[in-house]
Amino acid sequence: MIDRTARNDLAALIRSYLSEQLTAFEFDEALDEFRVSGDDAVMYVADAVWYHYDDCEDHLVVLTKPEWNYFQRLLLLLESNSTVRFTKTRYWNCSQIIAVVLLLCCGLIAAQTGIGAHLYLYFIPLGIGSIILSFLRRPSGECGPYAAIVFPFSSIQDLRIAYDNAQFHKVRYPKHLSDRSLRSPFMNWFWVVHNYVCWSICAPIPLLAQCFPVTNSEVSIDPS
């Protein structure tokens, strides 16, 4: 079902953020009403933009040129009559067996050495195994040669159909955004390392999640 009012309101909200009329905190709060909707396109876009701002530190829009162009395509999706379809598949593979074995090793270590802070150290090798397993569990679907410039649409033809029907006008990337960033490269790397360290020392938690079937979610757009 196409909710034209919700689509227009969400598109206007995104444009306000892109034009620096809203900060990230204001944008995030305003998005709440769009996270649940009878229009799948509205929910999809509200969820998609969440990955492109920091909800822990307030800031004006910070986007690279590819990210800006991606936002323009999300606006195109909202302003066209294109519809979104979600497909979820769950499947088992050898990764669950490996996760169970590693989780049992965690339990065996705890039983043999007792509960204490020393387990953080002992869990590190198993946590590294969990990290490697997470990469192996990722979908291996192949992307087309133009995926980076058409996503979330499937092809240039689909993108053109949506453009023609919506009479959409793309806004160019503001040059001053190229010098704007949330964190320094050092801090970005620091948080990546921090997250992997936490993952390693708390190995039983991610391993337990990895014992369950792999869920693969796909989004397809019917242009109109």
mmCIF file of C-alpha atoms in Angstrom:
data_model
loop_
_atom_site.group_PDB
_atom_site.id
_atom_site.type_symbol
_atom_site.label_atom_id
_atom_site.label_comp_id
_atom_site.label_asym_id
_atom_site.label_seq_id
_atom_site.Cartn_x
_atom_site.Cartn_y
_atom_site.Cartn_z
ATOM 1 C CA MET A 1 0.000 0.000 0.000
ATOM 2 C CA ILE A 2 1.340 3.416 -0.955
ATOM 3 C CA ASP A 3 0.870 6.032 1.757
ATOM 4 C CA ARG A 4 1.506 9.190 -0.243
ATOM 5 C CA THR A 5 1.155 11.494 2.766
ATOM 6 C CA ALA A 6 3.707 9.550 4.809
ATOM 7 C CA ARG A 7 6.092 9.385 1.853
ATOM 8 C CA ASN A 8 5.900 13.116 1.257
ATOM 9 C CA ASP A 9 6.339 13.894 4.955
ATOM 10 C CA LEU A 10 9.367 11.606 5.255
ATOM 11 C CA ALA A 11 10.901 13.049 2.086
ATOM 12 C CA ALA A 12 10.447 16.568 3.469
ATOM 13 C CA LEU A 13 12.060 15.506 6.753
ATOM 14 C CA ILE A 14 15.079 14.033 4.975
ATOM 15 C CA ARG A 15 15.467 17.171 2.876
ATOM 16 C CA SER A 16 15.401 19.291 6.031
ATOM 17 C CA TYR A 17 18.233 17.206 7.446
ATOM 18 C CA LEU A 18 20.236 17.363 4.217
ATOM 19 C CA SER A 19 19.830 21.139 4.077
ATOM 20 C CA GLU A 20 21.145 21.387 7.663
ATOM 21 C CA GLN A 21 17.884 22.623 9.132
ATOM 22 C CA LEU A 22 17.909 19.692 11.585
ATOM 23 C CA THR A 23 20.614 18.127 13.715
ATOM 24 C CA ALA A 24 21.078 14.369 14.003
ATOM 25 C CA PHE A 25 19.197 14.195 17.321
ATOM 26 C CA GLU A 26 16.246 16.148 15.931
ATOM 27 C CA PHE A 27 16.255 14.036 12.789
ATOM 28 C CA ASP A 28 16.363 10.784 14.755
ATOM 29 C CA GLU A 29 13.473 11.830 16.993
ATOM 30 C CA ALA A 30 11.349 12.915 14.025
ATOM 31 C CA LEU A 31 11.974 9.571 12.285
ATOM 32 C CA ASP A 32 10.221 7.629 15.055
ATOM 33 C CA GLU A 33 6.748 8.106 13.613
ATOM 34 C CA PHE A 34 7.854 6.614 10.282
ATOM 35 C CA ARG A 35 9.443 3.433 11.666
ATOM 36 C CA VAL A 36 6.031 1.747 11.719
ATOM 37 C CA SER A 37 3.896 2.276 8.636
ATOM 38 C CA GLY A 38 1.526 0.490 6.329
ATOM 39 C CA ASP A 39 3.831 1.493 3.479
ATOM 40 C CA ASP A 40 6.907 -0.754 3.339
ATOM 41 C CA ALA A 41 8.860 1.896 1.433
ATOM 42 C CA VAL A 42 8.429 4.352 4.305
ATOM 43 C CA MET A 43 9.654 1.826 6.875
ATOM 44 C CA TYR A 44 12.554 0.805 4.654
ATOM 45 C CA VAL A 45 13.794 4.363 4.131
ATOM 46 C CA ALA A 46 13.362 5.281 7.814
ATOM 47 C CA ASP A 47 15.488 2.268 8.718
ATOM 48 C CA ALA A 48 18.058 2.822 5.942
ATOM 49 C CA VAL A 49 18.949 6.400 6.893
ATOM 50 C CA TRP A 50 19.564 5.387 10.531
ATOM 51 C CA TYR A 51 22.954 3.965 9.541
ATOM 52 C CA HIS A 52 24.195 7.315 8.273
ATOM 53 C CA TYR A 53 24.195 9.500 11.357
ATOM 54 C CA ASP A 54 25.395 9.231 14.945
ATOM 55 C CA ASP A 55 22.613 8.930 17.498
ATOM 56 C CA CYS A 56 25.099 9.271 20.394
ATOM 57 C CA GLU A 57 26.602 12.616 19.384
ATOM 58 C CA ASP A 58 24.598 15.494 17.943
ATOM 59 C CA HIS A 59 25.809 16.915 14.643
ATOM 60 C CA LEU A 60 24.725 18.391 11.341
ATOM 61 C CA VAL A 61 24.610 16.208 8.253
ATOM 62 C CA VAL A 62 27.844 14.304 7.599
ATOM 63 C CA LEU A 63 27.831 12.319 4.356
ATOM 64 C CA THR A 64 30.331 11.315 1.721
ATOM 65 C CA LYS A 65 29.423 11.888 -1.914
ATOM 66 C CA PRO A 66 28.344 8.238 -2.457
ATOM 67 C CA GLU A 67 26.214 8.428 0.691
ATOM 68 C CA TRP A 68 24.640 11.692 -0.485
ATOM 69 C CA ASN A 69 23.757 10.101 -3.811
ATOM 70 C CA TYR A 70 22.284 7.138 -1.940
ATOM 71 C CA PHE A 71 20.042 9.523 0.013
ATOM 72 C CA GLN A 72 18.925 11.040 -3.290
ATOM 73 C CA ARG A 73 17.886 7.593 -4.508
ATOM 74 C CA LEU A 74 15.979 7.008 -1.277
ATOM 75 C CA LEU A 75 14.151 10.282 -1.908
ATOM 76 C CA LEU A 76 13.427 9.104 -5.432
ATOM 77 C CA LEU A 77 11.949 5.914 -4.008
ATOM 78 C CA LEU A 78 9.654 7.953 -1.763
ATOM 79 C CA GLU A 79 8.563 10.387 -4.449
ATOM 80 C CA SER A 80 7.879 7.733 -7.066
ATOM 81 C CA ASN A 81 5.177 5.079 -6.904
ATOM 82 C CA SER A 82 7.776 2.340 -6.569
ATOM 83 C CA THR A 83 6.984 -0.375 -4.048
ATOM 84 C CA VAL A 84 9.249 -2.363 -1.739
ATOM 85 C CA ARG A 85 9.127 -6.099 -1.106
ATOM 86 C CA PHE A 86 10.961 -7.813 1.748
ATOM 87 C CA THR A 87 12.068 -11.430 1.492
ATOM 88 C CA LYS A 88 13.514 -13.292 4.476
ATOM 89 C CA THR A 89 15.022 -16.753 4.305
ATOM 90 C CA ARG A 90 16.451 -18.836 7.121
ATOM 91 C CA TYR A 91 18.815 -21.701 6.593
ATOM 92 C CA TRP A 92 21.165 -24.012 8.440
ATOM 93 C CA ASN A 93 24.770 -24.715 7.523
ATOM 94 C CA CYS A 94 27.967 -25.924 9.141
ATOM 95 C CA SER A 95 28.449 -22.581 10.917
ATOM 96 C CA GLN A 96 25.875 -23.543 13.550
ATOM 97 C CA ILE A 97 27.779 -26.748 14.329
ATOM 98 C CA ILE A 98 31.013 -24.788 14.718
ATOM 99 C CA ALA A 99 29.257 -22.260 16.974
ATOM 100 C CA VAL A 100 27.873 -25.051 19.180
ATOM 101 C CA VAL A 101 31.335 -26.631 19.502
ATOM 102 C CA LEU A 102 32.937 -23.293 20.426
ATOM 103 C CA LEU A 103 30.150 -22.548 22.901
ATOM 104 C CA LEU A 104 30.635 -25.958 24.536
ATOM 105 C CA CYS A 105 34.335 -25.159 24.813
ATOM 106 C CA CYS A 106 33.417 -21.968 26.677
ATOM 107 C CA GLY A 107 31.288 -23.987 29.072
ATOM 108 C CA LEU A 108 34.022 -26.581 29.549
ATOM 109 C CA ILE A 109 36.612 -23.912 30.317
ATOM 110 C CA ALA A 110 34.278 -22.292 32.852
ATOM 111 C CA ALA A 111 33.578 -25.670 34.472
ATOM 112 C CA GLN A 112 37.274 -26.527 34.710
ATOM 113 C CA THR A 113 38.618 -23.159 35.880
ATOM 114 C CA GLY A 114 35.643 -21.678 37.739
ATOM 115 C CA ILE A 115 33.765 -18.433 37.259
ATOM 116 C CA GLY A 116 35.904 -15.312 37.413
ATOM 117 C CA ALA A 117 37.577 -12.483 35.543
ATOM 118 C CA HIS A 118 40.179 -14.934 34.216
ATOM 119 C CA LEU A 119 37.542 -16.216 31.770
ATOM 120 C CA TYR A 120 37.799 -13.009 29.757
ATOM 121 C CA LEU A 121 41.352 -13.995 28.843
ATOM 122 C CA TYR A 122 40.504 -17.640 28.170
ATOM 123 C CA PHE A 123 37.565 -16.699 25.954
ATOM 124 C CA ILE A 124 39.663 -14.578 23.558
ATOM 125 C CA PRO A 125 40.652 -17.425 21.162
ATOM 126 C CA LEU A 126 37.034 -18.597 21.070
ATOM 127 C CA GLY A 127 35.884 -15.023 20.485
ATOM 128 C CA ILE A 128 38.261 -14.711 17.547
ATOM 129 C CA GLY A 129 36.708 -17.899 16.191
ATOM 130 C CA SER A 130 33.283 -16.285 16.558
ATOM 131 C CA ILE A 131 34.454 -13.206 14.637
ATOM 132 C CA ILE A 132 35.792 -15.357 11.800
ATOM 133 C CA LEU A 133 32.537 -17.321 11.831
ATOM 134 C CA SER A 134 30.543 -14.096 11.448
ATOM 135 C CA PHE A 135 32.350 -13.343 8.181
ATOM 136 C CA LEU A 136 31.691 -16.861 6.910
ATOM 137 C CA ARG A 137 27.976 -16.499 7.690
ATOM 138 C CA ARG A 138 27.561 -13.374 5.571
ATOM 139 C CA PRO A 139 25.489 -13.744 2.391
ATOM 140 C CA SER A 140 27.645 -14.445 -0.634
ATOM 141 C CA GLY A 141 25.294 -12.916 -3.210
ATOM 142 C CA GLU A 142 27.021 -11.225 -6.121
ATOM 143 C CA CYS A 143 26.424 -7.541 -6.786
ATOM 144 C CA GLY A 144 26.029 -6.213 -10.291
ATOM 145 C CA PRO A 145 28.602 -3.812 -11.779
ATOM 146 C CA TYR A 146 26.317 -0.824 -11.179
ATOM 147 C CA ALA A 147 25.076 -1.761 -7.702
ATOM 148 C CA ALA A 148 26.951 1.069 -6.004
ATOM 149 C CA ILE A 149 25.248 3.723 -8.129
ATOM 150 C CA VAL A 150 21.716 2.285 -8.368
ATOM 151 C CA PHE A 151 21.058 0.667 -4.968
ATOM 152 C CA PRO A 152 18.401 0.246 -3.576
ATOM 153 C CA PHE A 153 17.137 -0.129 -7.151
ATOM 154 C CA SER A 154 18.217 -3.254 -9.012
ATOM 155 C CA SER A 155 19.332 -1.780 -12.316
ATOM 156 C CA ILE A 156 19.861 1.425 -14.254
ATOM 157 C CA GLN A 157 16.663 0.683 -16.151
ATOM 158 C CA ASP A 158 14.655 0.485 -12.916
ATOM 159 C CA LEU A 159 16.242 3.726 -11.768
ATOM 160 C CA ARG A 160 15.310 5.423 -15.035
ATOM 161 C CA ILE A 161 11.692 4.244 -14.780
ATOM 162 C CA ALA A 162 11.399 5.732 -11.300
ATOM 163 C CA TYR A 163 13.006 9.004 -12.455
ATOM 164 C CA ASP A 164 10.641 9.331 -15.398
ATOM 165 C CA ASN A 165 7.515 8.658 -13.361
ATOM 166 C CA ALA A 166 8.430 10.866 -10.410
ATOM 167 C CA GLN A 167 9.944 13.777 -12.365
ATOM 168 C CA PHE A 168 12.585 13.794 -9.643
ATOM 169 C CA HIS A 169 15.394 16.349 -9.567
ATOM 170 C CA LYS A 170 18.593 15.276 -7.879
ATOM 171 C CA VAL A 171 20.375 17.752 -5.588
ATOM 172 C CA ARG A 172 24.123 17.966 -6.072
ATOM 173 C CA TYR A 173 26.552 17.107 -3.306
ATOM 174 C CA PRO A 174 27.530 20.239 -1.333
ATOM 175 C CA LYS A 175 31.298 20.685 -1.558
ATOM 176 C CA HIS A 176 31.672 21.803 2.049
ATOM 177 C CA LEU A 177 30.515 18.388 3.282
ATOM 178 C CA SER A 178 33.658 16.764 1.899
ATOM 179 C CA ASP A 179 35.668 18.380 4.724
ATOM 180 C CA ARG A 180 33.245 17.369 7.464
ATOM 181 C CA SER A 181 33.616 14.233 9.576
ATOM 182 C CA LEU A 182 32.306 12.889 12.860
ATOM 183 C CA ARG A 183 35.560 11.426 14.151
ATOM 184 C CA SER A 184 39.204 11.289 13.226
ATOM 185 C CA PRO A 185 40.495 8.172 11.433
ATOM 186 C CA PHE A 186 42.296 7.232 14.651
ATOM 187 C CA MET A 187 39.052 7.270 16.651
ATOM 188 C CA ASN A 188 37.273 5.260 13.969
ATOM 189 C CA TRP A 189 39.927 2.570 14.206
ATOM 190 C CA PHE A 190 39.886 2.770 18.000
ATOM 191 C CA TRP A 191 36.181 1.944 18.142
ATOM 192 C CA VAL A 192 36.560 -0.875 15.621
ATOM 193 C CA VAL A 193 39.291 -2.459 17.753
ATOM 194 C CA HIS A 194 37.277 -1.778 20.909
ATOM 195 C CA ASN A 195 34.237 -3.585 19.518
ATOM 196 C CA TYR A 196 36.262 -6.615 18.437
ATOM 197 C CA VAL A 197 37.976 -6.818 21.833
ATOM 198 C CA CYS A 198 34.598 -6.751 23.594
ATOM 199 C CA TRP A 199 33.352 -9.405 21.175
ATOM 200 C CA SER A 200 36.345 -11.623 21.949
ATOM 201 C CA ILE A 201 36.213 -11.480 25.736
ATOM 202 C CA CYS A 202 32.428 -11.963 25.781
ATOM 203 C CA ALA A 203 32.557 -14.878 23.323
ATOM 204 C CA PRO A 204 29.653 -16.967 24.750
ATOM 205 C CA ILE A 205 27.087 -14.260 23.933
ATOM 206 C CA PRO A 206 27.739 -13.972 20.162
ATOM 207 C CA LEU A 207 28.368 -17.721 19.936
ATOM 208 C CA LEU A 208 24.938 -18.416 21.410
ATOM 209 C CA ALA A 209 23.356 -16.191 18.749
ATOM 210 C CA GLN A 210 25.359 -17.970 16.052
ATOM 211 C CA CYS A 211 23.883 -21.331 17.077
ATOM 212 C CA PHE A 212 20.604 -20.306 15.448
ATOM 213 C CA PRO A 213 19.792 -20.354 11.712
ATOM 214 C CA VAL A 214 21.275 -17.726 9.429
ATOM 215 C CA THR A 215 18.692 -15.131 8.419
ATOM 216 C CA ASN A 216 19.118 -13.575 5.002
ATOM 217 C CA SER A 217 17.000 -10.486 4.294
ATOM 218 C CA GLU A 218 16.611 -9.184 0.761
ATOM 219 C CA VAL A 219 14.882 -6.053 -0.459
ATOM 220 C CA SER A 220 13.560 -5.686 -3.980
ATOM 221 C CA ILE A 221 11.964 -2.608 -5.505
ATOM 222 C CA ASP A 222 9.319 -2.624 -8.201
ATOM 223 C CA PRO A 223 9.845 0.686 -10.038
ATOM 224 C CA SER A 224 6.857 2.763 -10.990
#
